[in-house]
Each structure stands twice: as C-alpha cells, then as structure tokens.
mmCIF file of C-alpha atoms and ligand atoms in Angstrom:
data_model
loop_
_atom_site.group_PDB
_atom_site.id
_atom_site.type_symbol
_atom_site.label_atom_id
_atom_site.label_comp_id
_atom_site.label_asym_id
_atom_site.label_seq_id
_atom_site.Cartn_x
_atom_site.Cartn_y
_atom_site.Cartn_z
ATOM 1 C CA MET A 1 27.468 27.311 4.774
ATOM 2 C CA GLU A 2 29.034 27.517 1.323
ATOM 3 C CA PHE A 3 27.266 29.374 -1.460
ATOM 4 C CA GLY A 4 26.859 26.065 -3.307
ATOM 5 C CA ASP A 5 24.959 24.570 -0.341
ATOM 6 C CA ILE A 6 22.684 27.605 -0.080
ATOM 7 C CA LEU A 7 21.978 27.459 -3.802
ATOM 8 C CA GLU A 8 21.176 23.760 -3.507
ATOM 9 C CA THR A 9 18.632 24.327 -0.732
ATOM 10 C CA VAL A 10 16.884 26.840 -2.988
ATOM 11 C CA ILE A 11 16.896 24.962 -6.259
ATOM 12 C CA THR A 12 16.714 21.288 -5.277
ATOM 13 C CA PRO A 13 13.038 20.261 -5.252
ATOM 14 C CA THR A 14 13.525 17.614 -2.555
ATOM 15 C CA LYS A 15 14.903 20.276 -0.278
ATOM 16 C CA ILE A 16 12.327 22.923 -1.087
ATOM 17 C CA HIS A 17 9.566 20.454 -0.209
ATOM 18 C CA ALA A 18 11.516 18.594 2.485
ATOM 19 C CA ASN A 19 8.965 19.100 5.228
ATOM 20 C CA ILE A 20 5.893 19.961 3.230
ATOM 21 C CA HIS A 21 3.948 16.884 4.352
ATOM 22 C CA LYS A 22 3.738 18.467 7.801
ATOM 23 C CA ASP A 23 1.067 20.719 6.312
ATOM 24 C CA PHE A 24 -0.932 17.811 4.873
ATOM 25 C CA PRO A 25 -3.942 16.964 7.066
ATOM 26 C CA VAL A 26 -3.681 13.674 8.966
ATOM 27 C CA LEU A 27 -6.334 11.178 7.924
ATOM 28 C CA PHE A 28 -5.245 8.276 10.150
ATOM 29 C CA SER A 29 -2.742 8.609 12.986
ATOM 30 C CA GLU A 30 -0.045 6.080 13.767
ATOM 31 C CA GLN A 31 -2.140 4.890 16.702
ATOM 32 C CA GLN A 32 -5.288 4.430 14.601
ATOM 33 C CA ILE A 33 -3.309 2.456 12.024
ATOM 34 C CA ALA A 34 -1.698 0.304 14.730
ATOM 35 C CA ASP A 35 -5.048 -0.411 16.427
ATOM 36 C CA ARG A 36 -6.782 -1.374 13.195
ATOM 37 C CA THR A 37 -3.832 -3.491 12.079
ATOM 38 C CA ALA A 38 -3.958 -5.387 15.377
ATOM 39 C CA GLU A 39 -7.678 -6.075 14.841
ATOM 40 C CA ILE A 40 -7.011 -7.425 11.346
ATOM 41 C CA GLY A 41 -4.201 -9.582 12.764
ATOM 42 C CA GLN A 42 -6.656 -11.072 15.257
ATOM 43 C CA GLU A 43 -9.179 -11.784 12.479
ATOM 44 C CA ILE A 44 -6.478 -13.542 10.459
ATOM 45 C CA ASP A 45 -5.442 -15.573 13.506
ATOM 46 C CA ARG A 46 -9.041 -16.678 13.970
ATOM 47 C CA ASP A 47 -9.593 -17.465 10.277
ATOM 48 C CA TYR A 48 -6.357 -19.420 9.835
ATOM 49 C CA ALA A 49 -6.077 -21.087 13.247
ATOM 50 C CA GLY A 50 -3.905 -24.201 12.985
ATOM 51 C CA ARG A 51 -2.833 -23.388 9.415
ATOM 52 C CA SER A 52 0.070 -21.573 7.753
ATOM 53 C CA VAL A 53 -0.234 -18.434 5.660
ATOM 54 C CA VAL A 54 1.957 -16.751 3.069
ATOM 55 C CA LEU A 55 1.707 -12.979 3.158
ATOM 56 C CA VAL A 56 2.403 -11.654 -0.335
ATOM 57 C CA GLY A 57 3.211 -7.952 -0.185
ATOM 58 C CA VAL A 58 2.756 -5.740 -3.213
ATOM 59 C CA LEU A 59 5.855 -3.553 -3.424
ATOM 60 C CA LYS A 60 6.519 -0.896 -2.551
ATOM 61 C CA GLY A 61 3.416 0.597 -0.993
ATOM 62 C CA ALA A 62 2.467 -2.383 1.186
ATOM 63 C CA ALA A 63 5.893 -2.741 2.818
ATOM 64 C CA MET A 64 4.943 -0.915 6.027
ATOM 65 C CA PHE A 65 1.530 -2.534 6.353
ATOM 66 C CA LEU A 66 2.944 -6.025 5.781
ATOM 67 C CA ALA A 67 5.707 -5.479 8.329
ATOM 68 C CA ASP A 68 3.248 -4.312 10.997
ATOM 69 C CA LEU A 69 0.478 -6.774 10.149
ATOM 70 C CA ALA A 70 2.892 -9.731 10.191
ATOM 71 C CA ARG A 71 3.875 -8.841 13.749
ATOM 72 C CA ARG A 72 0.215 -8.940 14.775
ATOM 73 C CA ILE A 73 -0.289 -12.446 13.416
ATOM 74 C CA SER A 74 0.615 -15.463 15.489
ATOM 75 C CA VAL A 75 -0.277 -18.262 13.056
ATOM 76 C CA ASP A 76 2.656 -19.775 11.178
ATOM 77 C CA CYS A 77 3.563 -17.262 8.479
ATOM 78 C CA THR A 78 6.062 -16.595 5.699
ATOM 79 C CA PHE A 79 6.503 -13.631 3.343
ATOM 80 C CA ASP A 80 6.853 -13.172 -0.367
ATOM 81 C CA PHE A 81 6.737 -10.028 -2.475
ATOM 82 C CA VAL A 82 5.645 -9.045 -5.951
ATOM 83 C CA ALA A 83 6.020 -5.729 -7.727
ATOM 84 C CA VAL A 84 3.723 -4.372 -10.393
ATOM 85 C CA SER A 85 3.809 -1.288 -12.521
ATOM 86 C CA SER A 86 1.661 1.306 -10.834
ATOM 87 C CA TYR A 87 0.712 4.939 -10.969
ATOM 88 C CA GLY A 88 3.966 6.342 -12.292
ATOM 89 C CA LYS A 89 4.493 9.924 -11.329
ATOM 90 C CA GLY A 90 1.090 11.509 -11.233
ATOM 91 C CA LEU A 91 -2.257 10.883 -9.612
ATOM 92 C CA ARG A 92 -3.814 9.001 -12.511
ATOM 93 C CA THR A 93 -3.443 5.328 -13.393
ATOM 94 C CA SER A 94 -2.638 4.276 -16.938
ATOM 95 C CA GLY A 95 -4.934 1.264 -16.601
ATOM 96 C CA ALA A 96 -2.260 -1.219 -17.607
ATOM 97 C CA VAL A 97 -0.792 -3.485 -14.944
ATOM 98 C CA LYS A 98 2.475 -5.296 -15.511
ATOM 99 C CA LEU A 99 4.373 -7.717 -13.271
ATOM 100 C CA ILE A 100 7.854 -6.365 -12.548
ATOM 101 C CA LYS A 101 8.876 -8.817 -9.831
ATOM 102 C CA ASP A 102 7.405 -12.302 -9.567
ATOM 103 C CA LEU A 103 6.957 -14.496 -6.488
ATOM 104 C CA ASP A 104 10.094 -16.206 -5.216
ATOM 105 C CA GLN A 105 8.358 -19.367 -3.992
ATOM 106 C CA PRO A 106 5.674 -21.620 -5.537
ATOM 107 C CA ILE A 107 2.228 -20.943 -4.041
ATOM 108 C CA GLU A 108 0.451 -24.122 -5.115
ATOM 109 C CA GLY A 109 -1.655 -25.495 -2.268
ATOM 110 C CA LYS A 110 -0.707 -22.645 0.103
ATOM 111 C CA ASN A 111 -2.920 -20.166 1.942
ATOM 112 C CA ILE A 112 -2.117 -16.858 0.313
ATOM 113 C CA ILE A 113 -3.032 -13.438 1.635
ATOM 114 C CA ILE A 114 -2.167 -10.637 -0.767
ATOM 115 C CA VAL A 115 -1.250 -7.598 1.306
ATOM 116 C CA GLU A 116 -1.858 -4.266 -0.422
ATOM 117 C CA ASP A 117 -1.700 -0.667 0.754
ATOM 118 C CA ILE A 118 -4.785 0.574 -1.059
ATOM 119 C CA LEU A 119 -7.523 -0.914 -3.194
ATOM 120 C CA ASP A 120 -8.439 1.820 -5.658
ATOM 121 C CA THR A 121 -9.640 0.992 -9.186
ATOM 122 C CA GLY A 122 -9.046 -2.695 -8.417
ATOM 123 C CA LEU A 123 -6.966 -3.195 -11.577
ATOM 124 C CA THR A 124 -3.847 -4.244 -9.664
ATOM 125 C CA LEU A 125 -5.541 -6.740 -7.377
ATOM 126 C CA ALA A 126 -7.757 -8.175 -10.110
ATOM 127 C CA PHE A 127 -4.608 -8.730 -12.174
ATOM 128 C CA LEU A 128 -2.725 -10.349 -9.272
ATOM 129 C CA ARG A 129 -5.677 -12.455 -8.206
ATOM 130 C CA SER A 130 -6.131 -13.981 -11.649
ATOM 131 C CA LEU A 131 -2.367 -14.466 -12.004
ATOM 132 C CA PHE A 132 -2.098 -16.242 -8.647
ATOM 133 C CA GLU A 133 -5.200 -18.360 -9.253
ATOM 134 C CA GLN A 134 -3.425 -19.920 -12.221
ATOM 135 C CA HIS A 135 -0.882 -21.307 -9.713
ATOM 136 C CA LYS A 136 -3.643 -23.120 -7.773
ATOM 137 C CA PRO A 137 -3.133 -21.819 -4.219
ATOM 138 C CA GLY A 138 -4.997 -23.645 -1.439
ATOM 139 C CA SER A 139 -6.797 -20.392 -0.672
ATOM 140 C CA LEU A 140 -6.442 -16.783 -1.753
ATOM 141 C CA ARG A 141 -7.516 -13.718 0.197
ATOM 142 C CA ILE A 142 -6.772 -10.018 0.101
ATOM 143 C CA ALA A 143 -5.866 -7.644 2.931
ATOM 144 C CA ALA A 144 -5.917 -3.956 2.006
ATOM 145 C CA LEU A 145 -5.191 -1.241 4.520
ATOM 146 C CA LEU A 146 -7.310 1.287 2.633
ATOM 147 C CA ASP A 147 -10.239 0.858 0.290
ATOM 148 C CA LYS A 148 -11.641 3.505 -2.063
ATOM 149 C CA PRO A 149 -14.817 1.744 -3.260
ATOM 150 C CA SER A 150 -16.056 4.738 -5.270
ATOM 151 C CA ARG A 151 -13.077 4.428 -7.637
ATOM 152 C CA ARG A 152 -13.606 0.793 -8.564
ATOM 153 C CA ILE A 153 -13.315 -0.262 -12.216
ATOM 154 C CA GLU A 154 -12.762 -4.001 -11.630
ATOM 155 C CA LYS A 155 -15.290 -5.840 -9.474
ATOM 156 C CA ILE A 156 -13.121 -6.915 -6.563
ATOM 157 C CA ASP A 157 -13.340 -6.695 -2.777
ATOM 158 C CA ALA A 158 -10.753 -7.211 -0.073
ATOM 159 C CA ASP A 159 -11.426 -9.808 2.621
ATOM 160 C CA TYR A 160 -9.727 -7.643 5.245
ATOM 161 C CA VAL A 161 -10.006 -3.853 4.995
ATOM 162 C CA GLY A 162 -8.380 -1.401 7.373
ATOM 163 C CA PHE A 163 -10.360 1.703 6.493
ATOM 164 C CA SER A 164 -12.782 2.572 3.734
ATOM 165 C CA ILE A 165 -12.178 6.121 2.472
ATOM 166 C CA PRO A 166 -13.707 8.526 -0.044
ATOM 167 C CA ASN A 167 -11.970 9.497 -3.253
ATOM 168 C CA HIS A 168 -8.972 11.407 -1.905
ATOM 169 C CA PHE A 169 -5.326 10.904 -2.760
ATOM 170 C CA VAL A 170 -3.359 9.919 0.337
ATOM 171 C CA VAL A 171 0.313 9.572 1.181
ATOM 172 C CA GLY A 172 2.359 8.125 4.023
ATOM 173 C CA TYR A 173 2.752 4.761 5.727
ATOM 174 C CA GLY A 174 4.192 3.310 2.520
ATOM 175 C CA MET A 175 2.020 5.241 0.083
ATOM 176 C CA ASP A 176 3.701 7.690 -2.228
ATOM 177 C CA TYR A 177 3.299 10.599 -4.535
ATOM 178 C CA ALA A 178 6.020 10.337 -7.200
ATOM 179 C CA GLU A 179 7.921 7.992 -4.827
ATOM 180 C CA ARG A 180 7.918 10.536 -1.999
ATOM 181 C CA PHE A 181 6.272 10.502 1.439
ATOM 182 C CA ARG A 182 6.387 6.705 1.864
ATOM 183 C CA ASN A 183 8.269 7.218 5.140
ATOM 184 C CA VAL A 184 5.671 9.540 6.662
ATOM 185 C CA PRO A 185 4.510 7.488 9.676
ATOM 186 C CA ASP A 186 0.819 8.411 9.506
ATOM 187 C CA ILE A 187 -1.591 8.597 6.565
ATOM 188 C CA ARG A 188 -2.181 12.094 5.213
ATOM 189 C CA LEU A 189 -4.413 13.737 2.654
ATOM 190 C CA MET A 190 -2.594 15.118 -0.339
ATOM 191 C CA PRO A 191 -3.798 18.639 -1.093
ATOM 192 C CA PRO A 192 -5.443 18.716 -4.551
ATOM 193 C CA ASP A 193 -3.334 21.744 -5.532
ATOM 194 C CA TYR A 194 -0.005 20.023 -4.827
ATOM 195 C CA PRO A 195 2.215 20.606 -7.874
ATOM 196 C CA GLU A 196 2.658 17.807 -10.414
ATOM 197 C CA LEU A 197 6.335 16.831 -10.308
HETATM 198 P P1 IMP B 201 -5.530 0.169 -8.270
HETATM 199 O O1 IMP B 201 -4.913 -0.794 -9.236
HETATM 200 O O2 IMP B 201 -6.155 1.347 -8.967
HETATM 201 O O3 IMP B 201 -6.482 -0.470 -7.289
HETATM 202 O O4 IMP B 201 -4.381 0.864 -7.511
HETATM 203 C C1 IMP B 201 -3.653 0.310 -6.583
HETATM 204 C C2 IMP B 201 -2.365 1.099 -6.397
HETATM 205 O O5 IMP B 201 -2.490 2.477 -6.782
HETATM 206 C C3 IMP B 201 -2.030 1.138 -4.953
HETATM 207 O O6 IMP B 201 -1.296 0.016 -4.577
HETATM 208 C C4 IMP B 201 -1.210 2.387 -4.853
HETATM 209 O O7 IMP B 201 0.116 2.118 -5.202
HETATM 210 C C5 IMP B 201 -1.794 3.306 -5.890
HETATM 211 N N1 IMP B 201 -2.737 4.267 -5.282
HETATM 212 C C6 IMP B 201 -4.060 4.317 -5.416
HETATM 213 N N2 IMP B 201 -4.583 5.328 -4.709
HETATM 214 C C7 IMP B 201 -3.545 5.924 -4.088
HETATM 215 C C8 IMP B 201 -3.431 7.031 -3.180
HETATM 216 O O8 IMP B 201 -4.404 7.686 -2.775
HETATM 217 N N3 IMP B 201 -2.186 7.326 -2.760
HETATM 218 C C9 IMP B 201 -1.082 6.640 -3.143
HETATM 219 N N4 IMP B 201 -1.140 5.607 -3.989
HETATM 220 C C10 IMP B 201 -2.364 5.240 -4.453
#
C-alpha cells in the first residue's frame, strides 16, 4: 500500500467510519422488516381488491420500503416518486418542507398511497397530503414503515404502519444520517453520542 493510501484511510471520514454501523444496536432485523412488510402488502391487497393503486415514494428514505412493499402487493400498481427537503445533515428538522421533485404523472381520480420511511413530526406528510389533495385523487392513504408518535407536531396518522417506535434516531433500510447508512439492510439505533458531521 502506498503512503498516500494509508494516509487516506486515516484522514478520510468515510473510511474511518466505514464499518461503524456494525456497532449500532439492531432495532429491527431484515427478517422482521420483511415479515411486517408482507403483512402490510396483504392489508393493501384486501383494501384495494379489484382496483389499481399508485405508490408514491418519498425519496430517498422510502426507496427500500417501496421496492419491498411493491413486491408484496398483487393488485394492479404503478410507482411515482416525490422528493422533499428534509433533515439536512443533523438530527433536527428545520420545520420547513419544500418540494424538490414533483410527481411525474397526474393523480386525479387515482388511488394514491404515499410510501414513507418514517413518520416523525408529521410535517413532511402533512405537507404532501395537502399538496396531493389539491390534485383531487380518488383516494389518498399513507404507508409508513416506522412511526414515532411522541414526536408529532402536525396531527397526522398513517393508514399502514410497520412499527411504532419511541423517540430514537434510527438508520438503515433507506434511512440516513447525513446521507450515510441508507444501505444498511436492517434498522439500527443511532448512538446519541455519534459525532455531528
Ligand atoms: P417528519 O417531517 O418530521 O415527519 O420527518 C420525516 C422525515 O424525517 C423522514 O422521512 C426521514 O427522512 C427523517 N427522519 C425522521 N426521523 C428519522 C430517523 O430516526 N432517522 C432517519 N431519518 C429520520
């Protein structure tokens, strides 16, 4: 190994912390997530039998959940995606939600299920719900893999919830801390003393 490579492994933050999530406690295993996602898929199949649904994923956090949930749904189904401004780098939300990427297809008259990784303060989903309602969908529901009810600022509930959790910051399965850990296959608790990046 060249000196430059050694130096890089020491000073590059991504390399210093490359495997640090292995020390984060697992909150939900891949199997638990898969089992719960399958149950939600069955509920959706029952609720929308004979109809079509549009799954609208909220980028980027919901990408994994949408991909897995969609494969557990057998009713006719299409995808769309929106992106909103979110947490930024740290653990705290600014409170302001902004649409960064709009829907590709009109939703008027369609059965929309917004698919979100985590329902926290509710600001994001309250914003999206009122935005989508202006487009007169046939129906509008919310599927959130995780729900932190104790953090709620906006009065909003998901119609399908994977797991309700206490006020802990989590990463993995699409959820990030400063854009990292989205690829961790299970859901892990972020230690409170993890350094701000
Ligand atoms: P809300 O608008 O406060 O409900 O926040 C929703 C968004 O905040 C989620 O889609 C996540 O992107 C982010 N978020 C909230 N809690 C967590 C967490 O524990 N880990 C990672 N992201 C989170």
